[in-house]
GROMACS .gro file of C-alpha atoms in nm:
model
  314
    1MET     CA    1   2.367  -0.468   0.266
    2LEU     CA    2   2.366  -0.225   0.537
    3GLY     CA    3   2.741  -0.159   0.437
    4ALA     CA    4   2.808   0.122   0.614
    5LEU     CA    5   2.689  -0.014   0.987
    6ALA     CA    6   2.838  -0.379   0.893
    7GLY     CA    7   2.956  -0.528   1.180
    8ARG     CA    8   2.842  -0.295   1.439
    9ARG     CA    9   2.663  -0.489   1.709
   10VAL     CA   10   2.497  -0.222   1.898
   11ILE     CA   11   2.365   0.094   1.720
   12PHE     CA   12   2.199   0.372   1.953
   13VAL     CA   13   1.933   0.559   1.706
   14VAL     CA   14   1.913   0.895   1.860
   15GLY     CA   15   1.748   1.250   1.796
   16LYS     CA   16   1.501   1.537   1.880
   17GLY     CA   17   1.152   1.421   1.957
   18GLY     CA   18   0.910   1.359   1.676
   19VAL     CA   19   1.170   1.320   1.393
   20GLY     CA   20   1.095   0.959   1.353
   21LYS     CA   21   1.369   0.757   1.584
   22SER     CA   22   1.108   0.488   1.626
   23THR     CA   23   1.027   0.460   1.238
   24VAL     CA   24   1.437   0.427   1.155
   25ALA     CA   25   1.528   0.148   1.467
   26THR     CA   26   1.226  -0.039   1.339
   27ALA     CA   27   1.338  -0.013   0.973
   28LEU     CA   28   1.712  -0.105   1.075
   29ALA     CA   29   1.583  -0.383   1.281
   30VAL     CA   30   1.372  -0.508   1.023
   31ALA     CA   31   1.606  -0.532   0.793
   32PHE     CA   32   1.894  -0.695   0.999
   33ALA     CA   33   1.627  -0.938   1.095
   34GLU     CA   34   1.573  -0.985   0.715
   35GLU     CA   35   1.920  -1.098   0.650
   36GLY     CA   36   1.899  -1.347   0.888
   37LYS     CA   37   2.051  -1.188   1.167
   38ARG     CA   38   1.950  -1.232   1.553
   39VAL     CA   39   1.803  -0.907   1.621
   40LEU     CA   40   1.687  -0.740   1.988
   41LEU     CA   41   1.539  -0.412   1.919
   42THR     CA   42   1.548  -0.218   2.221
   43GLN     CA   43   1.311   0.080   2.352
   44LEU     CA   44   1.418   0.259   2.660
   45GLU     CA   45   1.078   0.449   2.632
   46SER     CA   46   0.773   0.306   2.522
   47SER     CA   47   0.706   0.409   2.181
   48ARG     CA   48   0.341   0.385   2.031
   49ARG     CA   49   0.489   0.416   1.675
   50LEU     CA   50   0.716   0.136   1.741
   51ALA     CA   51   0.448  -0.067   1.880
   52GLU     CA   52   0.202  -0.010   1.573
   53PHE     CA   53   0.469  -0.067   1.301
   54LEU     CA   54   0.534  -0.432   1.452
   55ASP     CA   55   0.168  -0.487   1.590
   56LEU     CA   56   0.282  -0.532   1.937
   57PRO     CA   57   0.000  -0.621   2.167
   58THR     CA   58   0.145  -0.420   2.442
   59ASN     CA   59   0.421  -0.181   2.522
   60ASP     CA   60   0.470  -0.310   2.845
   61ALA     CA   61   0.825  -0.403   2.973
   62GLY     CA   62   0.947  -0.771   2.901
   63MET     CA   63   1.105  -0.925   2.579
   64VAL     CA   64   0.860  -1.032   2.273
   65GLU     CA   65   0.908  -1.192   1.979
   66ALA     CA   66   0.775  -0.948   1.711
   67LEU     CA   67   0.900  -1.115   1.348
   68PRO     CA   68   1.130  -1.367   1.303
   69ASN     CA   69   1.468  -1.303   1.431
   70LEU     CA   70   1.324  -1.004   1.591
   71CYS     CA   71   1.231  -0.957   1.908
   72VAL     CA   72   1.156  -0.614   2.144
   73LEU     CA   73   1.232  -0.551   2.492
   74THR     CA   74   1.152  -0.208   2.652
   75VAL     CA   75   1.437  -0.138   2.904
   76ASP     CA   76   1.395   0.083   3.209
   77GLY     CA   77   1.646   0.143   3.470
   78GLU     CA   78   1.402   0.014   3.765
   79SER     CA   79   1.321  -0.315   3.568
   80ALA     CA   80   1.715  -0.319   3.495
   81LEU     CA   81   1.858  -0.296   3.865
   82SER     CA   82   1.617  -0.544   3.945
   83GLU     CA   83   1.748  -0.797   3.722
   84TYR     CA   84   2.077  -0.715   3.824
   85LEU     CA   85   1.980  -0.769   4.177
   86GLY     CA   86   1.866  -1.114   4.093
   87LEU     CA   87   2.226  -1.205   3.923
   88VAL     CA   88   2.411  -1.123   4.240
   89LEU     CA   89   2.137  -1.235   4.487
   90PRO     CA   90   2.072  -1.573   4.354
   91VAL     CA   91   1.799  -1.637   4.638
   92ARG     CA   92   1.503  -1.555   4.505
   93ARG     CA   93   1.312  -1.459   4.826
   94VAL     CA   94   1.605  -1.258   4.932
   95GLN     CA   95   1.608  -1.052   4.589
   96LYS     CA   96   1.207  -1.008   4.628
   97MET     CA   97   1.243  -0.867   4.991
   98VAL     CA   98   1.508  -0.624   4.924
   99VAL     CA   99   1.303  -0.484   4.585
  100GLU     CA  100   0.968  -0.491   4.767
  101SER     CA  101   1.167  -0.270   5.055
  102LYS     CA  102   1.071   0.100   5.089
  103LEU     CA  103   1.404   0.135   5.155
  104TYR     CA  104   1.489   0.035   4.794
  105HIS     CA  105   1.256   0.248   4.606
  106HIS     CA  106   1.360   0.521   4.792
  107PHE     CA  107   1.708   0.446   4.721
  108VAL     CA  108   1.633   0.380   4.348
  109ALA     CA  109   1.438   0.700   4.296
  110ALA     CA  110   1.689   0.950   4.494
  111ALA     CA  111   1.998   0.816   4.359
  112PRO     CA  112   2.104   1.062   4.090
  113GLY     CA  113   2.189   0.874   3.760
  114LEU     CA  114   2.100   0.521   3.891
  115LYS     CA  115   1.863   0.462   3.643
  116GLU     CA  116   2.028   0.585   3.367
  117LEU     CA  117   2.337   0.371   3.434
  118MET     CA  118   2.124   0.054   3.503
  119THR     CA  119   1.962   0.102   3.159
  120VAL     CA  120   2.313   0.140   2.965
  121GLY     CA  121   2.443  -0.147   3.155
  122LYS     CA  122   2.130  -0.383   3.057
  123ILE     CA  123   2.242  -0.296   2.708
  124TRP     CA  124   2.594  -0.393   2.783
  125TYR     CA  125   2.450  -0.726   2.949
  126GLU     CA  126   2.274  -0.825   2.653
  127GLU     CA  127   2.542  -0.784   2.413
  128GLN     CA  128   2.782  -1.013   2.631
  129LEU     CA  129   2.507  -1.275   2.622
  130VAL     CA  130   2.630  -1.628   2.506
  131VAL     CA  131   2.358  -1.909   2.405
  132GLN     CA  132   2.485  -2.249   2.293
  133GLY     CA  133   2.835  -2.080   2.252
  134ARG     CA  134   2.776  -1.808   2.070
  135ARG     CA  135   2.637  -1.466   2.107
  136LYS     CA  136   2.257  -1.448   2.160
  137TRP     CA  137   2.237  -1.143   1.960
  138ASP     CA  138   2.402  -1.031   1.633
  139VAL     CA  139   2.271  -0.658   1.634
  140ILE     CA  140   2.118  -0.442   1.903
  141VAL     CA  141   1.934  -0.130   1.796
  142VAL     CA  142   1.846   0.065   2.058
  143ASP     CA  143   1.556   0.322   1.965
  144ALA     CA  144   1.681   0.607   2.215
  145PRO     CA  145   1.478   0.899   2.410
  146ALA     CA  146   1.471   1.227   2.340
  147THR     CA  147   1.824   1.394   2.298
  148GLY     CA  148   1.861   1.528   2.663
  149HIS     CA  149   1.756   1.220   2.827
  150VAL     CA  150   2.018   0.986   2.613
  151LEU     CA  151   2.308   1.178   2.633
  152GLN     CA  152   2.264   1.169   3.019
  153CYS     CA  153   2.216   0.771   2.978
  154LEU     CA  154   2.517   0.748   2.780
  155ARG     CA  155   2.750   1.007   3.016
  156MET     CA  156   2.664   0.795   3.292
  157PRO     CA  157   2.892   0.502   3.299
  158SER     CA  158   3.218   0.769   3.273
  159ALA     CA  159   3.055   0.959   3.555
  160ALA     CA  160   3.018   0.637   3.774
  161ALA     CA  161   3.337   0.514   3.708
  162GLU     CA  162   3.488   0.876   3.804
  163ALA     CA  163   3.287   0.899   4.126
  164PHE     CA  164   3.340   0.552   4.216
  165GLY     CA  165   3.680   0.449   4.390
  166PRO     CA  166   3.814   0.103   4.301
  167GLY     CA  167   3.544  -0.169   4.315
  168LEU     CA  168   3.272  -0.343   4.156
  169VAL     CA  169   3.074  -0.016   4.041
  170ARG     CA  170   3.389   0.097   3.848
  171ARG     CA  171   3.462  -0.214   3.738
  172GLU     CA  172   3.123  -0.251   3.577
  173ALA     CA  173   3.087   0.112   3.469
  174GLN     CA  174   3.442   0.077   3.276
  175LYS     CA  175   3.310  -0.244   3.082
  176VAL     CA  176   2.996  -0.007   2.998
  177MET     CA  177   3.251   0.267   2.849
  178GLU     CA  178   3.463   0.013   2.661
  179LEU     CA  179   3.156  -0.095   2.427
  180LEU     CA  180   3.013   0.238   2.420
  181ALA     CA  181   3.364   0.356   2.265
  182ASP     CA  182   3.430   0.078   2.061
  183PRO     CA  183   3.422   0.153   1.711
  184GLU     CA  184   3.402  -0.223   1.586
  185ARG     CA  185   3.097  -0.285   1.778
  186THR     CA  186   2.937   0.051   1.812
  187ALA     CA  187   2.757   0.341   1.625
  188VAL     CA  188   2.554   0.621   1.699
  189CYS     CA  189   2.276   0.713   1.410
  190PRO     CA  190   2.135   1.039   1.442
  191VAL     CA  191   1.790   1.097   1.307
  192THR     CA  192   1.664   1.458   1.230
  193THR     CA  193   1.457   1.660   0.951
  194ALA     CA  194   1.571   1.926   0.781
  195GLU     CA  195   1.407   2.194   0.960
  196GLU     CA  196   1.553   2.457   1.134
  197MET     CA  197   1.529   2.366   1.516
  198PRO     CA  198   1.581   1.977   1.412
  199VAL     CA  199   1.913   2.105   1.244
  200THR     CA  200   2.026   2.275   1.533
  201GLU     CA  201   1.959   2.026   1.773
  202THR     CA  202   2.124   1.772   1.538
  203THR     CA  203   2.450   1.995   1.551
  204GLU     CA  204   2.452   2.023   1.911
  205MET     CA  205   2.413   1.653   1.967
  206TYR     CA  206   2.691   1.563   1.715
  207HIS     CA  207   2.968   1.799   1.887
  208GLN     CA  208   2.843   1.617   2.236
  209LEU     CA  209   2.879   1.247   2.090
  210ARG     CA  210   3.218   1.309   1.913
  211ASP     CA  211   3.390   1.589   2.147
  212ARG     CA  212   3.272   1.506   2.496
  213LEU     CA  213   3.130   1.136   2.485
  214ARG     CA  214   3.391   1.028   2.192
  215MET     CA  215   3.164   0.789   2.098
  216PRO     CA  216   3.199   0.600   1.729
  217LEU     CA  217   2.958   0.771   1.495
  218GLY     CA  218   2.745   0.546   1.239
  219VAL     CA  219   2.502   0.705   0.945
  220LEU     CA  220   2.309   1.056   0.966
  221PHE     CA  221   1.955   0.986   0.889
  222VAL     CA  222   1.789   1.289   0.727
  223ASN     CA  223   1.394   1.164   0.746
  224ARG     CA  224   1.088   1.328   0.544
  225VAL     CA  225   1.310   1.490   0.261
  226HIS     CA  226   1.061   1.664   0.014
  227THR     CA  227   1.179   1.713  -0.350
  228ALA     CA  228   1.058   1.914  -0.634
  229PRO     CA  229   1.144   2.021  -0.967
  230LEU     CA  230   1.019   2.393  -0.923
  231ALA     CA  231   1.096   2.670  -0.686
  232PRO     CA  232   0.756   2.778  -0.518
  233ASP     CA  233   0.753   3.127  -0.705
  234ALA     CA  234   0.745   2.937  -1.009
  235VAL     CA  235   0.451   2.724  -0.949
  236PRO     CA  236   0.151   2.941  -1.118
  237ALA     CA  237  -0.158   3.027  -0.960
  238ALA     CA  238  -0.490   2.862  -1.053
  239PRO     CA  239  -0.650   3.098  -1.356
  240ASP     CA  240  -0.969   3.261  -1.303
  241GLY     CA  241  -1.261   3.002  -1.379
  242ALA     CA  242  -1.041   2.713  -1.268
  243SER     CA  243  -1.187   2.380  -1.099
  244PRO     CA  244  -1.171   2.329  -0.717
  245LEU     CA  245  -0.968   2.025  -0.837
  246VAL     CA  246  -0.718   2.204  -1.087
  247ALA     CA  247  -0.668   2.503  -0.782
  248ASP     CA  248  -0.618   2.229  -0.507
  249VAL     CA  249  -0.350   2.064  -0.736
  250LEU     CA  250  -0.165   2.382  -0.778
  251ARG     CA  251  -0.184   2.466  -0.417
  252CYS     CA  252  -0.033   2.176  -0.315
  253ALA     CA  253   0.212   2.168  -0.565
  254ARG     CA  254   0.276   2.508  -0.429
  255GLU     CA  255   0.296   2.386  -0.065
  256GLU     CA  256   0.541   2.109  -0.157
  257ALA     CA  257   0.761   2.321  -0.331
  258GLY     CA  258   0.782   2.533  -0.031
  259TRP     CA  259   0.892   2.227   0.187
  260ALA     CA  260   1.110   2.138  -0.065
  261ALA     CA  261   1.312   2.481  -0.063
  262ILE     CA  262   1.320   2.440   0.312
  263ASN     CA  263   1.463   2.119   0.314
  264ARG     CA  264   1.748   2.207   0.067
  265ARG     CA  265   1.827   2.527   0.283
  266TYR     CA  266   1.870   2.279   0.632
  267LEU     CA  267   2.052   2.016   0.401
  268ASP     CA  268   2.310   2.240   0.329
  269ARG     CA  269   2.319   2.365   0.673
  270LEU     CA  270   2.364   2.004   0.802
  271HIS     CA  271   2.586   1.911   0.520
  272GLU     CA  272   2.823   2.176   0.666
  273ALA     CA  273   2.774   2.139   1.026
  274VAL     CA  274   2.761   1.721   1.062
  275PRO     CA  275   2.965   1.570   0.843
  276MET     CA  276   2.847   1.255   0.837
  277PRO     CA  277   2.757   0.931   0.599
  278THR     CA  278   2.399   1.091   0.550
  279VAL     CA  279   2.142   0.896   0.382
  280LEU     CA  280   1.800   1.096   0.270
  281LEU     CA  281   1.478   0.917   0.338
  282PRO     CA  282   1.206   1.076   0.136
  283PHE     CA  283   0.872   1.206   0.240
  284LEU     CA  284   0.644   0.920   0.180
  285PHE     CA  285   0.245   1.024   0.093
  286ALA     CA  286   0.041   0.742   0.292
  287GLU     CA  287  -0.298   0.757   0.461
  288GLU     CA  288  -0.199   0.499   0.726
  289PHE     CA  289   0.197   0.513   0.774
  290GLY     CA  290   0.287   0.151   0.868
  291LEU     CA  291   0.528  -0.156   0.820
  292ALA     CA  292   0.511  -0.170   0.450
  293GLU     CA  293   0.586   0.195   0.469
  294VAL     CA  294   0.892   0.147   0.694
  295ARG     CA  295   1.022  -0.116   0.445
  296ALA     CA  296   0.980   0.095   0.135
  297LEU     CA  297   1.210   0.380   0.335
  298MET     CA  298   1.475   0.070   0.452
  299ALA     CA  299   1.453  -0.019   0.074
  300ASN     CA  300   1.539   0.324  -0.027
  301ALA     CA  301   1.813   0.350   0.232
  302ARG     CA  302   1.966   0.004   0.118
  303ARG     CA  303   2.041   0.165  -0.173
  304GLN     CA  304   2.208   0.453  -0.022
  305LEU     CA  305   2.433   0.260   0.226
  306ALA     CA  306   2.513  -0.039  -0.013
  307PRO     CA  307   2.913   0.022  -0.097
  308GLU     CA  308   3.020   0.080  -0.416
  309PRO     CA  309   3.334   0.183  -0.581
  310GLY     CA  310   3.429   0.521  -0.584
  311ARG     CA  311   3.091   0.626  -0.433
  312GLU     CA  312   3.059   0.861  -0.175
  313PHE     CA  313   2.747   0.935   0.053
  314ALA     CA  314   2.500   1.254   0.017
   0.00000   0.00000   0.00000
């Protein structure tokens, strides 16, 4: 049903902080899981919103089964490195000595980019896992940190491959690079809102992803889009003697029309600067925003993502 992303095994959901990355990542993960796929939703930084959506008891590192077919994992570079050492140092006592040593912690803290490299490496590792003759995960959805940090993470494999000579580190980094650049397996889905700063940052990120990192792009999600049939100036003012209710309704109508006008202006700029398949997610008026609202957004997105002959995205 998510036709535009069909077949992609690793989906990075990226964007400026506060635009709704966790909402979109959760929506995608739940949608794939409800299609019967085995889904791993990973977060590279703990997200309070994601924990609230899925009613998770904690946001600590470690894998949690949140829904049928859907597990959640918080990945951080230091624990990923510790797990990697567990693979190459099979004697648990030796691994424990290394991980608990002061020298190890000084090295992890000081080595530039090591945590970022191990974080992306952990995603590659999960993508490779095979259980009982089949891939453990059909889809891995990555709820990425804010733009600057995620670009740093995604750059690290190529930086490591260039920095290290022939050997283990270069070979491992090249495997991760192959995954990140493979359009059959990977897609990057930016999330933004149709406002000035998010659109500017999304445009810059789009060029970084396309031109410098050469990563395959998926779908652009524009979150919290307002629509209104009237321009703000066309909404009448409350007449003299109008009840407070009428005055409030007209005030809200002008405000909504104002947001709709702002969104239209920046959507035009976005369509011109970021020529990607685009899904518009409506602003939902809800007292509490939970999993029901996330599912409602995904149902809307599904209609836009469903392949139809001759249909083009927004």
